[in-house]
Short mmCIF file of C-alpha atoms in Angstrom, two decimals:
data_model
loop_
_atom_site.label_atom_id
_atom_site.label_comp_id
_atom_site.label_asym_id
_atom_site.label_seq_id
_atom_site.Cartn_x
_atom_site.Cartn_y
_atom_site.Cartn_z
CA MET A 3 -27.63 4.74 68.47
CA ARG A 4 -24.92 3.06 70.56
CA ARG A 5 -22.28 3.86 67.96
CA ILE A 6 -23.45 7.47 67.62
CA LEU A 7 -23.15 7.93 71.38
CA LYS A 8 -19.79 6.21 71.38
CA ASN A 9 -18.41 8.55 68.70
CA CYS A 10 -19.75 11.58 70.54
CA VAL A 11 -18.09 10.41 73.76
CA ILE A 12 -14.75 9.87 71.99
CA SER A 13 -14.93 13.31 70.36
CA SER A 14 -15.85 14.97 73.66
CA MET A 15 -13.04 13.20 75.52
CA ILE A 16 -10.45 14.29 72.95
CA THR A 17 -11.69 17.88 73.08
CA ALA A 18 -11.70 17.96 76.89
CA ILE A 19 -8.26 16.37 77.28
CA CYS A 20 -6.66 18.63 74.68
CA ALA A 21 -8.26 21.71 76.24
CA LEU A 22 -6.62 20.89 79.56
CA GLY A 23 -3.25 20.81 77.85
CA ALA A 24 -2.59 17.39 79.37
CA VAL A 25 -1.57 15.77 76.09
CA PRO A 26 1.35 16.83 73.86
CA ALA A 27 0.44 18.00 70.35
CA ALA A 28 1.72 14.82 68.69
CA ALA A 29 -0.37 12.67 71.04
CA GLN A 30 -3.39 14.86 70.36
CA ASP A 31 -2.93 14.23 66.65
CA ARG A 32 -2.80 10.48 67.20
CA LEU A 33 -5.98 10.56 69.27
CA ALA A 34 -7.79 12.45 66.51
CA GLU A 35 -6.41 10.13 63.82
CA ARG A 36 -7.50 7.07 65.75
CA ALA A 37 -10.95 8.54 66.32
CA LEU A 38 -11.53 9.16 62.61
CA LEU A 39 -10.36 5.68 61.64
CA GLU A 40 -12.66 4.22 64.29
CA GLN A 41 -15.65 6.15 62.93
CA ILE A 42 -14.92 5.01 59.39
CA VAL A 43 -14.45 1.35 60.33
CA GLU A 44 -17.57 1.15 62.48
CA ILE A 45 -19.84 2.10 59.57
CA PRO A 46 -20.50 -1.37 58.06
CA THR A 47 -20.33 -0.53 54.36
CA VAL A 48 -21.17 -4.03 53.20
CA ALA A 49 -23.18 -4.54 50.01
CA GLY A 50 -26.90 -4.60 50.72
CA ARG A 51 -26.91 -2.92 54.13
CA GLY A 52 -27.62 0.62 52.94
CA GLU A 53 -24.86 2.17 55.09
CA MET A 54 -22.84 3.82 52.31
CA PRO A 55 -24.64 7.21 52.49
CA ARG A 56 -23.61 7.50 56.14
CA LEU A 57 -19.93 7.06 55.31
CA VAL A 58 -20.18 9.37 52.29
CA ALA A 59 -21.68 12.08 54.51
CA LEU A 60 -18.87 11.67 57.05
CA LEU A 61 -16.12 11.79 54.42
CA ARG A 62 -17.70 14.74 52.66
CA SER A 63 -17.57 16.66 55.94
CA GLU A 64 -13.97 15.60 56.61
CA LEU A 65 -12.86 16.55 53.09
CA GLY A 66 -14.49 19.95 53.57
CA GLN A 67 -12.00 20.48 56.38
CA ALA A 68 -9.22 19.68 53.89
CA GLY A 69 -10.21 22.46 51.47
CA PHE A 70 -12.40 20.43 49.13
CA ASP A 71 -15.49 22.35 48.04
CA ARG A 72 -16.73 20.61 44.89
CA PHE A 73 -18.58 17.38 45.52
CA ASN A 74 -20.35 14.89 43.29
CA VAL A 75 -22.11 11.98 44.95
CA GLN A 76 -23.00 9.45 42.27
CA GLN A 77 -25.73 6.97 43.15
CA HIS A 78 -25.61 3.63 41.34
CA ASP A 79 -26.34 -0.05 41.96
CA ASP A 80 -27.71 0.59 45.49
CA THR A 81 -24.48 2.26 46.56
CA GLU A 82 -22.68 5.60 46.18
CA THR A 83 -19.38 6.84 44.80
CA LEU A 84 -17.89 10.09 46.10
CA ILE A 85 -15.92 12.40 43.80
CA ALA A 86 -14.51 15.61 45.29
CA ARG A 87 -12.15 18.33 44.08
CA ARG A 88 -9.86 20.85 45.71
CA LEU A 89 -8.93 23.58 43.24
CA ALA A 90 -5.31 24.67 42.88
CA ASP A 91 -4.41 27.78 44.90
CA GLN A 92 -1.67 28.83 42.48
CA PRO A 93 -2.31 26.91 39.23
CA SER A 94 0.88 25.85 37.47
CA GLY A 95 -0.77 24.35 34.41
CA GLU A 96 -0.04 20.79 35.53
CA GLY A 97 -2.97 18.41 35.47
CA PRO A 98 -4.77 17.19 38.61
CA ILE A 99 -3.71 14.36 40.90
CA LEU A 100 -6.40 11.72 41.40
CA LEU A 101 -6.48 10.08 44.85
CA MET A 102 -8.27 6.74 44.93
CA ALA A 103 -9.69 4.43 47.58
CA HIS A 104 -12.78 2.30 48.08
CA MET A 105 -15.30 2.66 50.87
CA ASP A 106 -16.99 -0.75 50.73
CA VAL A 107 -15.78 -3.83 52.58
CA VAL A 108 -16.25 -7.58 52.41
CA ASP A 109 -18.90 -8.93 54.75
CA ALA A 110 -17.89 -10.73 57.94
CA ASP A 111 -19.68 -13.40 59.98
CA PRO A 112 -19.68 -12.28 63.64
CA ASN A 113 -19.71 -15.94 64.71
CA ASP A 114 -16.27 -16.41 63.17
CA TRP A 115 -14.62 -13.39 64.82
CA GLN A 116 -13.35 -13.17 68.38
CA ASN A 117 -15.10 -9.78 68.68
CA PRO A 118 -17.87 -8.17 66.60
CA PRO A 119 -16.21 -7.43 63.23
CA PHE A 120 -17.41 -3.82 63.05
CA ASP A 121 -16.38 -2.94 66.60
CA PHE A 122 -13.07 -1.12 66.25
CA ARG A 123 -10.47 -2.11 68.84
CA GLU A 124 -6.75 -1.96 69.60
CA GLU A 125 -4.81 -5.07 70.53
CA GLU A 126 -1.10 -5.93 70.73
CA GLY A 127 0.01 -3.03 68.53
CA TYR A 128 -2.74 -3.41 65.94
CA TYR A 129 -6.05 -1.74 65.15
CA LEU A 130 -8.66 -4.35 64.32
CA GLY A 131 -12.02 -4.33 62.52
CA ARG A 132 -13.48 -5.36 59.21
CA GLY A 133 -12.13 -3.11 56.47
CA VAL A 134 -9.43 -1.48 58.58
CA ARG A 135 -6.76 -2.81 56.20
CA ASP A 136 -8.83 -3.06 53.02
CA ASN A 137 -9.18 -0.11 52.48
CA LYS A 138 -10.30 2.18 55.30
CA ALA A 139 -6.85 2.90 56.72
CA GLY A 140 -5.98 4.16 53.23
CA ILE A 141 -9.00 6.45 53.18
CA ALA A 142 -8.30 7.83 56.64
CA GLY A 143 -4.59 8.31 55.98
CA MET A 144 -5.16 10.37 52.85
CA VAL A 145 -7.97 12.48 54.35
CA LEU A 146 -5.99 13.21 57.52
CA ALA A 147 -2.91 14.16 55.52
CA MET A 148 -4.91 16.61 53.41
CA GLN A 149 -6.44 18.11 56.55
CA ARG A 150 -2.95 18.66 57.93
CA LEU A 151 -1.88 20.36 54.71
CA GLU A 152 -4.92 22.66 54.80
CA ALA A 153 -4.34 23.55 58.45
CA SER A 154 -0.71 24.43 57.69
CA GLY A 155 -1.68 26.99 55.04
CA PHE A 156 -0.62 24.70 52.20
CA ALA A 157 -0.91 26.26 48.72
CA SER A 158 -1.29 23.77 45.90
CA ASP A 159 -0.25 24.32 42.30
CA ARG A 160 -2.59 21.68 40.86
CA ASP A 161 -6.08 20.37 41.55
CA LEU A 162 -6.53 17.41 43.87
CA ILE A 163 -9.39 15.03 43.06
CA VAL A 164 -10.72 12.29 45.31
CA LEU A 165 -12.41 9.17 43.93
CA PHE A 166 -13.86 7.01 46.69
CA THR A 167 -15.87 4.17 45.18
CA GLY A 168 -18.65 2.19 46.84
CA ASP A 169 -18.45 -1.20 45.12
CA GLU A 170 -14.83 -2.17 44.55
CA GLU A 171 -15.41 -5.48 46.34
CA THR A 172 -18.41 -6.35 44.14
CA LEU A 173 -19.40 -4.88 40.76
CA GLN A 174 -16.69 -2.19 40.45
CA ASN A 175 -19.15 -0.02 38.56
CA GLY A 176 -18.05 3.06 40.51
CA ALA A 177 -14.61 2.94 38.93
CA ARG A 178 -15.95 1.71 35.59
CA LEU A 179 -18.37 4.64 35.32
CA ALA A 180 -15.82 7.14 36.66
CA ALA A 181 -13.46 6.15 33.86
CA SER A 182 -16.19 6.47 31.22
CA GLU A 183 -19.46 8.36 31.82
CA TRP A 184 -18.06 10.57 34.60
CA ARG A 185 -14.64 10.93 33.02
CA GLU A 186 -14.65 14.76 33.06
CA LEU A 187 -14.92 14.65 36.85
CA ILE A 188 -11.75 12.60 37.33
CA GLU A 189 -9.55 13.65 34.41
CA ALA A 190 -6.01 13.74 35.81
CA ASP A 191 -2.36 13.49 34.88
CA VAL A 192 -1.71 10.75 37.41
CA ALA A 193 -3.66 8.65 39.90
CA LEU A 194 -2.50 7.33 43.28
CA ASN A 195 -4.48 4.35 44.52
CA SER A 196 -4.19 3.69 48.26
CA ASP A 197 -5.64 0.20 47.73
CA GLY A 198 -2.65 -1.06 45.78
CA GLY A 199 0.55 -0.53 47.73
CA GLY A 200 2.27 -0.27 51.08
CA GLY A 201 5.32 -1.37 52.98
CA SER A 202 6.76 -4.32 54.80
CA VAL A 203 9.30 -4.11 57.62
CA PHE A 204 10.98 -6.69 59.79
CA ARG A 205 10.52 -6.86 63.54
CA ASP A 206 14.04 -5.51 64.05
CA GLY A 207 13.17 -2.34 62.12
CA ARG A 208 14.82 -3.20 58.81
CA VAL A 209 12.72 -2.35 55.77
CA GLU A 210 11.90 -5.16 53.37
CA GLY A 211 10.45 -2.68 50.88
CA PHE A 212 7.60 -0.41 49.91
CA PHE A 213 5.67 -1.79 46.98
CA VAL A 214 4.07 0.21 44.16
CA GLN A 215 1.46 -1.49 42.01
CA ILE A 216 2.05 -0.62 38.36
CA ALA A 217 0.01 -3.46 36.85
CA GLU A 218 -2.64 -5.97 37.78
CA LYS A 219 -4.08 -9.11 36.38
CA THR A 220 -7.33 -9.17 34.44
CA TYR A 221 -10.22 -10.35 36.58
CA ALA A 222 -12.63 -12.78 34.87
CA ASP A 223 -15.35 -15.13 36.14
CA PHE A 224 -16.44 -18.01 33.94
CA GLN A 225 -19.52 -20.15 34.44
CA PHE A 226 -19.20 -23.87 33.79
CA ARG A 227 -22.64 -25.33 33.14
CA VAL A 228 -23.86 -28.86 32.32
CA THR A 229 -27.47 -29.75 31.50
CA ASN A 230 -29.29 -32.95 30.55
CA ARG A 231 -32.67 -34.65 30.95
CA GLY A 232 -31.94 -36.12 34.37
CA GLY A 233 -34.19 -38.91 35.56
CA HIS A 234 -34.76 -41.25 38.49
CA SER A 235 -31.78 -41.91 40.73
CA SER A 236 -32.50 -45.66 40.63
CA ARG A 237 -31.54 -45.68 36.94
CA PRO A 238 -28.21 -43.78 36.66
CA ARG A 239 -27.36 -42.18 33.34
CA PRO A 240 -23.86 -42.34 31.83
CA ASP A 241 -23.93 -38.54 31.37
CA ASN A 242 -24.51 -37.45 34.98
CA ALA A 243 -24.29 -33.65 35.03
CA ILE A 244 -22.49 -33.51 38.37
CA TYR A 245 -19.85 -36.04 37.32
CA GLN A 246 -19.25 -34.21 34.06
CA LEU A 247 -18.86 -30.92 35.90
CA ALA A 248 -16.55 -32.53 38.45
CA ALA A 249 -14.35 -33.91 35.68
CA ALA A 250 -14.15 -30.49 34.07
CA LEU A 251 -13.15 -28.84 37.35
CA THR A 252 -10.52 -31.50 37.98
CA GLY A 253 -9.13 -30.63 34.54
CA VAL A 254 -8.91 -26.96 35.55
CA GLU A 255 -7.15 -27.92 38.78
CA ARG A 256 -4.52 -29.90 36.89
CA HIS A 257 -3.94 -27.43 34.07
CA ARG A 258 -0.95 -25.14 34.22
CA PHE A 259 -1.00 -22.04 32.06
CA PRO A 260 2.35 -21.08 30.50
CA HIS A 261 4.74 -19.01 32.57
CA GLN A 262 5.18 -15.37 31.55
CA LEU A 263 7.22 -12.25 32.28
CA ASN A 264 6.29 -8.65 31.51
CA ASP A 265 7.99 -5.32 32.17
CA ALA A 266 6.27 -4.94 35.53
CA THR A 267 7.17 -8.38 36.88
CA ARG A 268 10.69 -8.28 35.45
CA ILE A 269 11.46 -4.97 37.18
CA SER A 270 9.96 -6.28 40.40
CA TYR A 271 12.01 -9.48 40.29
CA GLU A 272 15.21 -7.60 39.44
CA MET A 273 14.80 -5.34 42.46
CA LEU A 274 13.82 -8.18 44.76
CA ALA A 275 16.82 -10.22 43.64
CA ALA A 276 19.16 -7.28 44.22
CA ASN A 277 18.03 -7.09 47.85
CA ASP A 278 17.77 -10.80 48.63
CA ASP A 279 20.93 -12.87 49.07
CA GLY A 280 18.98 -15.93 50.19
CA PHE A 281 17.38 -18.86 48.40
CA TYR A 282 14.52 -16.85 46.92
CA GLY A 283 16.82 -14.19 45.51
CA GLN A 284 19.02 -16.86 43.95
CA LEU A 285 15.95 -18.54 42.45
CA VAL A 286 14.73 -15.28 40.91
CA ARG A 287 18.14 -14.46 39.47
CA SER A 288 18.28 -17.90 37.88
CA TRP A 289 14.90 -17.39 36.23
CA LEU A 290 15.78 -13.92 34.97
CA ASP A 291 18.89 -15.42 33.39
CA ASP A 292 16.82 -18.22 31.83
CA PRO A 293 13.18 -17.05 31.49
CA ASP A 294 12.27 -20.12 29.40
CA ASN A 295 13.02 -22.42 32.33
CA GLY A 296 9.59 -23.67 33.36
CA GLU A 297 10.84 -25.63 36.37
CA ILE A 298 12.24 -22.51 38.02
CA ALA A 299 9.07 -20.58 37.15
CA ASP A 300 7.05 -23.33 38.84
CA LEU A 301 9.19 -23.08 41.98
CA ILE A 302 8.69 -19.32 42.12
CA GLU A 303 4.96 -19.80 41.57
CA SER A 304 4.80 -22.23 44.49
CA LEU A 305 6.41 -19.63 46.76
CA GLU A 306 4.56 -16.59 45.38
CA PRO A 307 1.30 -17.75 43.76
CA GLY A 308 -0.09 -15.70 40.90
CA GLN A 309 3.04 -13.89 39.79
CA THR A 310 4.35 -16.07 36.98
CA ARG A 311 1.23 -17.01 35.01
CA THR A 312 -2.53 -16.93 34.62
CA ARG A 313 -4.29 -18.80 37.42
CA CYS A 314 -7.87 -20.14 37.42
CA VAL A 315 -9.65 -21.70 40.38
CA ALA A 316 -13.15 -23.00 41.12
CA THR A 317 -14.88 -20.81 43.69
CA GLU A 318 -18.61 -21.71 43.65
CA ILE A 319 -20.64 -24.80 42.81
CA SER A 320 -24.28 -25.87 42.73
CA GLY A 321 -26.39 -28.57 41.09
CA GLY A 322 -29.20 -31.04 41.32
CA HIS A 323 -32.73 -30.53 42.58
CA ALA A 324 -33.63 -33.56 44.74
CA PRO A 325 -31.76 -36.32 46.62
CA ASN A 326 -33.59 -39.06 44.69
CA ALA A 327 -33.33 -37.54 41.22
CA LEU A 328 -30.52 -37.39 38.70
CA PRO A 329 -29.27 -33.82 38.28
CA GLN A 330 -30.71 -31.96 35.33
CA SER A 331 -28.07 -29.26 35.71
CA ALA A 332 -24.87 -28.47 37.55
CA GLN A 333 -22.85 -25.28 37.44
CA ALA A 334 -19.72 -23.80 38.91
CA THR A 335 -17.89 -20.49 38.89
CA VAL A 336 -14.25 -20.53 37.87
CA ASN A 337 -12.42 -17.33 38.78
CA CYS A 338 -9.38 -16.42 36.67
CA ARG A 339 -6.67 -13.86 37.27
CA ILE A 340 -5.23 -13.44 33.79
CA PHE A 341 -1.68 -12.30 33.09
CA PRO A 342 -1.69 -8.83 31.50
CA GLY A 343 -1.61 -8.92 27.72
CA THR A 344 -3.37 -12.29 27.47
CA PRO A 345 -6.77 -11.93 25.75
CA VAL A 346 -9.70 -13.09 27.84
CA GLU A 347 -11.02 -14.94 24.77
CA ASP A 348 -7.87 -17.08 24.71
CA ILE A 349 -8.44 -18.15 28.30
CA GLN A 350 -12.09 -18.93 27.58
CA ARG A 351 -11.08 -21.14 24.63
CA THR A 352 -8.54 -22.95 26.80
CA LEU A 353 -11.10 -23.55 29.54
CA GLN A 354 -13.64 -24.82 27.02
CA MET A 355 -11.07 -27.26 25.65
CA ILE A 356 -10.31 -28.49 29.18
CA ALA A 357 -14.00 -28.79 30.09
CA GLY A 358 -15.00 -30.74 27.02
CA GLN A 359 -18.00 -30.74 24.72
CA HIS A 360 -20.63 -31.45 27.38
CA VAL A 361 -19.78 -28.39 29.47
CA GLU A 362 -20.65 -24.86 28.36
CA VAL A 363 -18.08 -22.26 29.43
CA SER A 364 -19.29 -18.65 29.35
CA LEU A 365 -17.82 -15.33 30.50
CA MET A 366 -19.90 -13.87 33.31
CA GLU A 367 -21.17 -10.28 33.33
CA GLY A 368 -18.81 -7.63 34.67
CA SER A 369 -15.67 -9.62 33.89
CA GLY A 370 -12.78 -9.07 31.56
CA ALA A 371 -11.62 -5.50 32.24
CA TRP A 372 -7.92 -5.21 31.43
CA SER A 373 -5.18 -2.63 31.07
CA ASP A 374 -1.54 -2.32 30.15
CA PRO A 375 0.97 -1.62 32.95
CA SER A 376 1.61 1.98 33.95
CA PRO A 377 5.09 3.23 32.99
CA ILE A 378 7.75 3.76 35.61
CA ASP A 379 7.44 7.42 36.61
CA GLU A 380 10.87 8.43 37.86
CA ALA A 381 9.71 11.75 39.31
CA LEU A 382 6.84 10.11 41.19
CA PHE A 383 9.08 7.36 42.55
CA ALA A 384 11.61 9.96 43.68
CA ALA A 385 8.87 11.93 45.46
CA TYR A 386 7.62 8.75 47.10
CA GLY A 387 11.15 7.93 48.26
CA SER A 388 11.49 11.40 49.79
CA ALA A 389 8.14 11.00 51.53
CA LEU A 390 9.09 7.60 52.92
CA ALA A 391 12.29 9.12 54.28
CA VAL A 392 10.30 10.87 57.01
CA ARG A 393 10.07 7.40 58.55
CA PHE A 394 12.40 5.12 56.54
CA PRO A 395 15.45 6.70 54.88
CA ASP A 396 16.62 4.80 51.78
CA ALA A 397 13.64 2.42 51.81
CA PRO A 398 13.64 0.16 48.73
CA ILE A 399 10.74 0.99 46.38
CA ILE A 400 9.66 -2.03 44.39
CA PRO A 401 7.16 -1.85 41.50
CA PHE A 402 5.00 -4.96 41.19
CA MET A 403 2.06 -6.58 39.44
CA SER A 404 -0.92 -7.31 41.66
CA ALA A 405 -2.53 -10.73 41.38
CA GLY A 406 -5.70 -9.25 42.88
CA ALA A 407 -8.12 -6.77 41.38
CA THR A 408 -8.44 -3.06 42.19
CA ASP A 409 -10.24 -0.06 40.74
CA ALA A 410 -6.97 0.99 39.11
CA ILE A 411 -7.56 -1.31 36.17
CA PHE A 412 -10.27 1.06 34.90
CA THR A 413 -8.28 4.28 35.27
CA ARG A 414 -5.26 2.68 33.61
CA ALA A 415 -7.42 1.45 30.73
CA ALA A 416 -8.78 5.00 30.38
CA GLY A 417 -5.28 6.36 29.88
CA ILE A 418 -4.58 7.75 33.36
CA PRO A 419 -1.24 6.37 34.64
CA THR A 420 -2.20 4.81 37.97
CA TYR A 421 0.06 3.69 40.78
CA GLY A 422 -0.84 1.68 43.84
CA ILE A 423 0.87 3.67 46.57
CA GLY A 424 0.32 3.23 50.28
CA GLY A 425 1.67 4.94 53.35
CA THR A 426 0.85 2.10 55.73
CA TRP A 427 3.23 -0.72 56.50
CA GLY A 428 3.06 -4.05 58.24
CA ILE A 429 5.40 -6.59 59.78
CA SER A 430 6.87 -9.04 57.27
CA GLY A 431 5.27 -12.46 57.67
CA GLU A 432 2.37 -11.27 59.83
CA ALA A 433 -0.98 -11.53 58.04
CA SER A 434 -3.32 -8.54 57.83
CA GLY A 435 -6.50 -10.63 57.75
CA ALA A 436 -7.91 -8.69 54.79
CA HIS A 437 -11.07 -10.49 53.57
CA GLY A 438 -10.53 -12.92 56.45
CA LEU A 439 -10.77 -13.12 60.22
CA ASP A 440 -9.70 -10.38 62.64
CA GLU A 441 -8.57 -7.95 59.95
CA ARG A 442 -5.94 -5.58 61.28
CA VAL A 443 -3.46 -2.81 60.53
CA LEU A 444 -0.31 -2.01 62.47
CA VAL A 445 -0.95 0.97 64.76
CA GLU A 446 2.36 2.62 63.97
CA GLY A 447 1.92 1.77 60.30
CA PHE A 448 -1.39 3.61 60.16
CA HIS A 449 -0.25 6.76 62.00
CA GLY A 450 2.98 6.83 60.01
CA SER A 451 0.97 6.71 56.79
CA VAL A 452 -0.43 10.17 57.55
CA ASP A 453 3.11 11.57 57.70
CA ILE A 454 4.02 9.86 54.43
CA TRP A 455 0.91 10.99 52.55
CA GLU A 456 1.39 14.56 53.80
CA ALA A 457 4.99 14.65 52.62
CA LEU A 458 4.16 13.06 49.25
CA LEU A 459 1.29 15.44 48.43
CA ARG A 460 3.29 18.43 49.57
CA ASP A 461 6.05 17.41 47.15
CA LEU A 462 3.77 16.58 44.20
CA ALA A 463 1.28 19.44 44.49
CA GLY A 464 2.93 22.16 46.58
CA ALA A 465 3.34 25.59 45.01
CA GLU A 466 6.87 26.99 45.33
#
């Protein structure tokens, strides 16, 4: 009830202030943009809380104000995925544009945060709150941009489709089902995923670059499990399940998968090297000249983990059943981010070899989705560059491979070229706190994203 009243007060204040003419139009826009982001962030769409329908209802209403009139709310796995469509005003025959984001967020322990994690606030040039960076600023930026277009009398020459999933942080079944069972609802020529890109600028205003995700690693969880008869702790066995599991995990820690380059990472490194005259740029140029040089690849990996090879790391562990009994079982989860093009089965065989004969290594349910990189789309990149120019003329656009997982892996695998494109930007070297404490997004970066999304969609879908 407190949040409902708070949102009503904010809305009433904005309406009253604007009616008095006391605030310039641009400032009125920022107040409204901030208010929507606040509403979205303060709905705690964490798995298991049952809050997703509330956010879906809000976004459905907001999209209605952007000209969307076809809605499909898909219920699955105790959550919801929202698919909406705005029909072309003057159809050109070009296929739809799919706009992607995810509505769910990682949970947050209030005891760890300086303020309640789902209380939206502004501090030192940042908006803070769980999910504000991952991915609710992306949702708000796209929705607000489409509302602006609708209010301006925008006429589109192709359909716009929205895919807002409700479980990207957990099962990813929203995207998996959208790319398969619900495919007719999202069929598109191209997809833009707000969860996979964005910009970085320096404090002095120089632009480091805006990054476009064209590939991502395969996400796979493996269970390591050891079992034996156990026994009394006063008579230790030579095959202690916990020791055997610990040895296997130490083997994973020490193993280094071979270094690799693909089209996506090569292009990214070439562009980074061209814009970096320092040590890192020199290091990258040396590796591109000699891609078989493992020592240089290791140096790059130490500076930018996850970009030069498959990486696997232990993330969960459990075992034993009593302090005075030998463990009858011990198990751990090993999470792998697999370099594109490497079969999951190859990684499983490698892990089994490392773990040894007493440890069973199995692929866990929901793992192993993979896709090839999306091709460089020159027209899209040019449109993105023009859109960025409303804030950053001549900003470098750098395609990259994401070490993390997004919903884009399913749309790419389904044959829809998908690009992680973001309008937001942050300050180089300043952490966003995504999945961590005091998550935040730069205030100017968020409001500027609305301008960028508006310009990009006007270019890509505007009827002449």
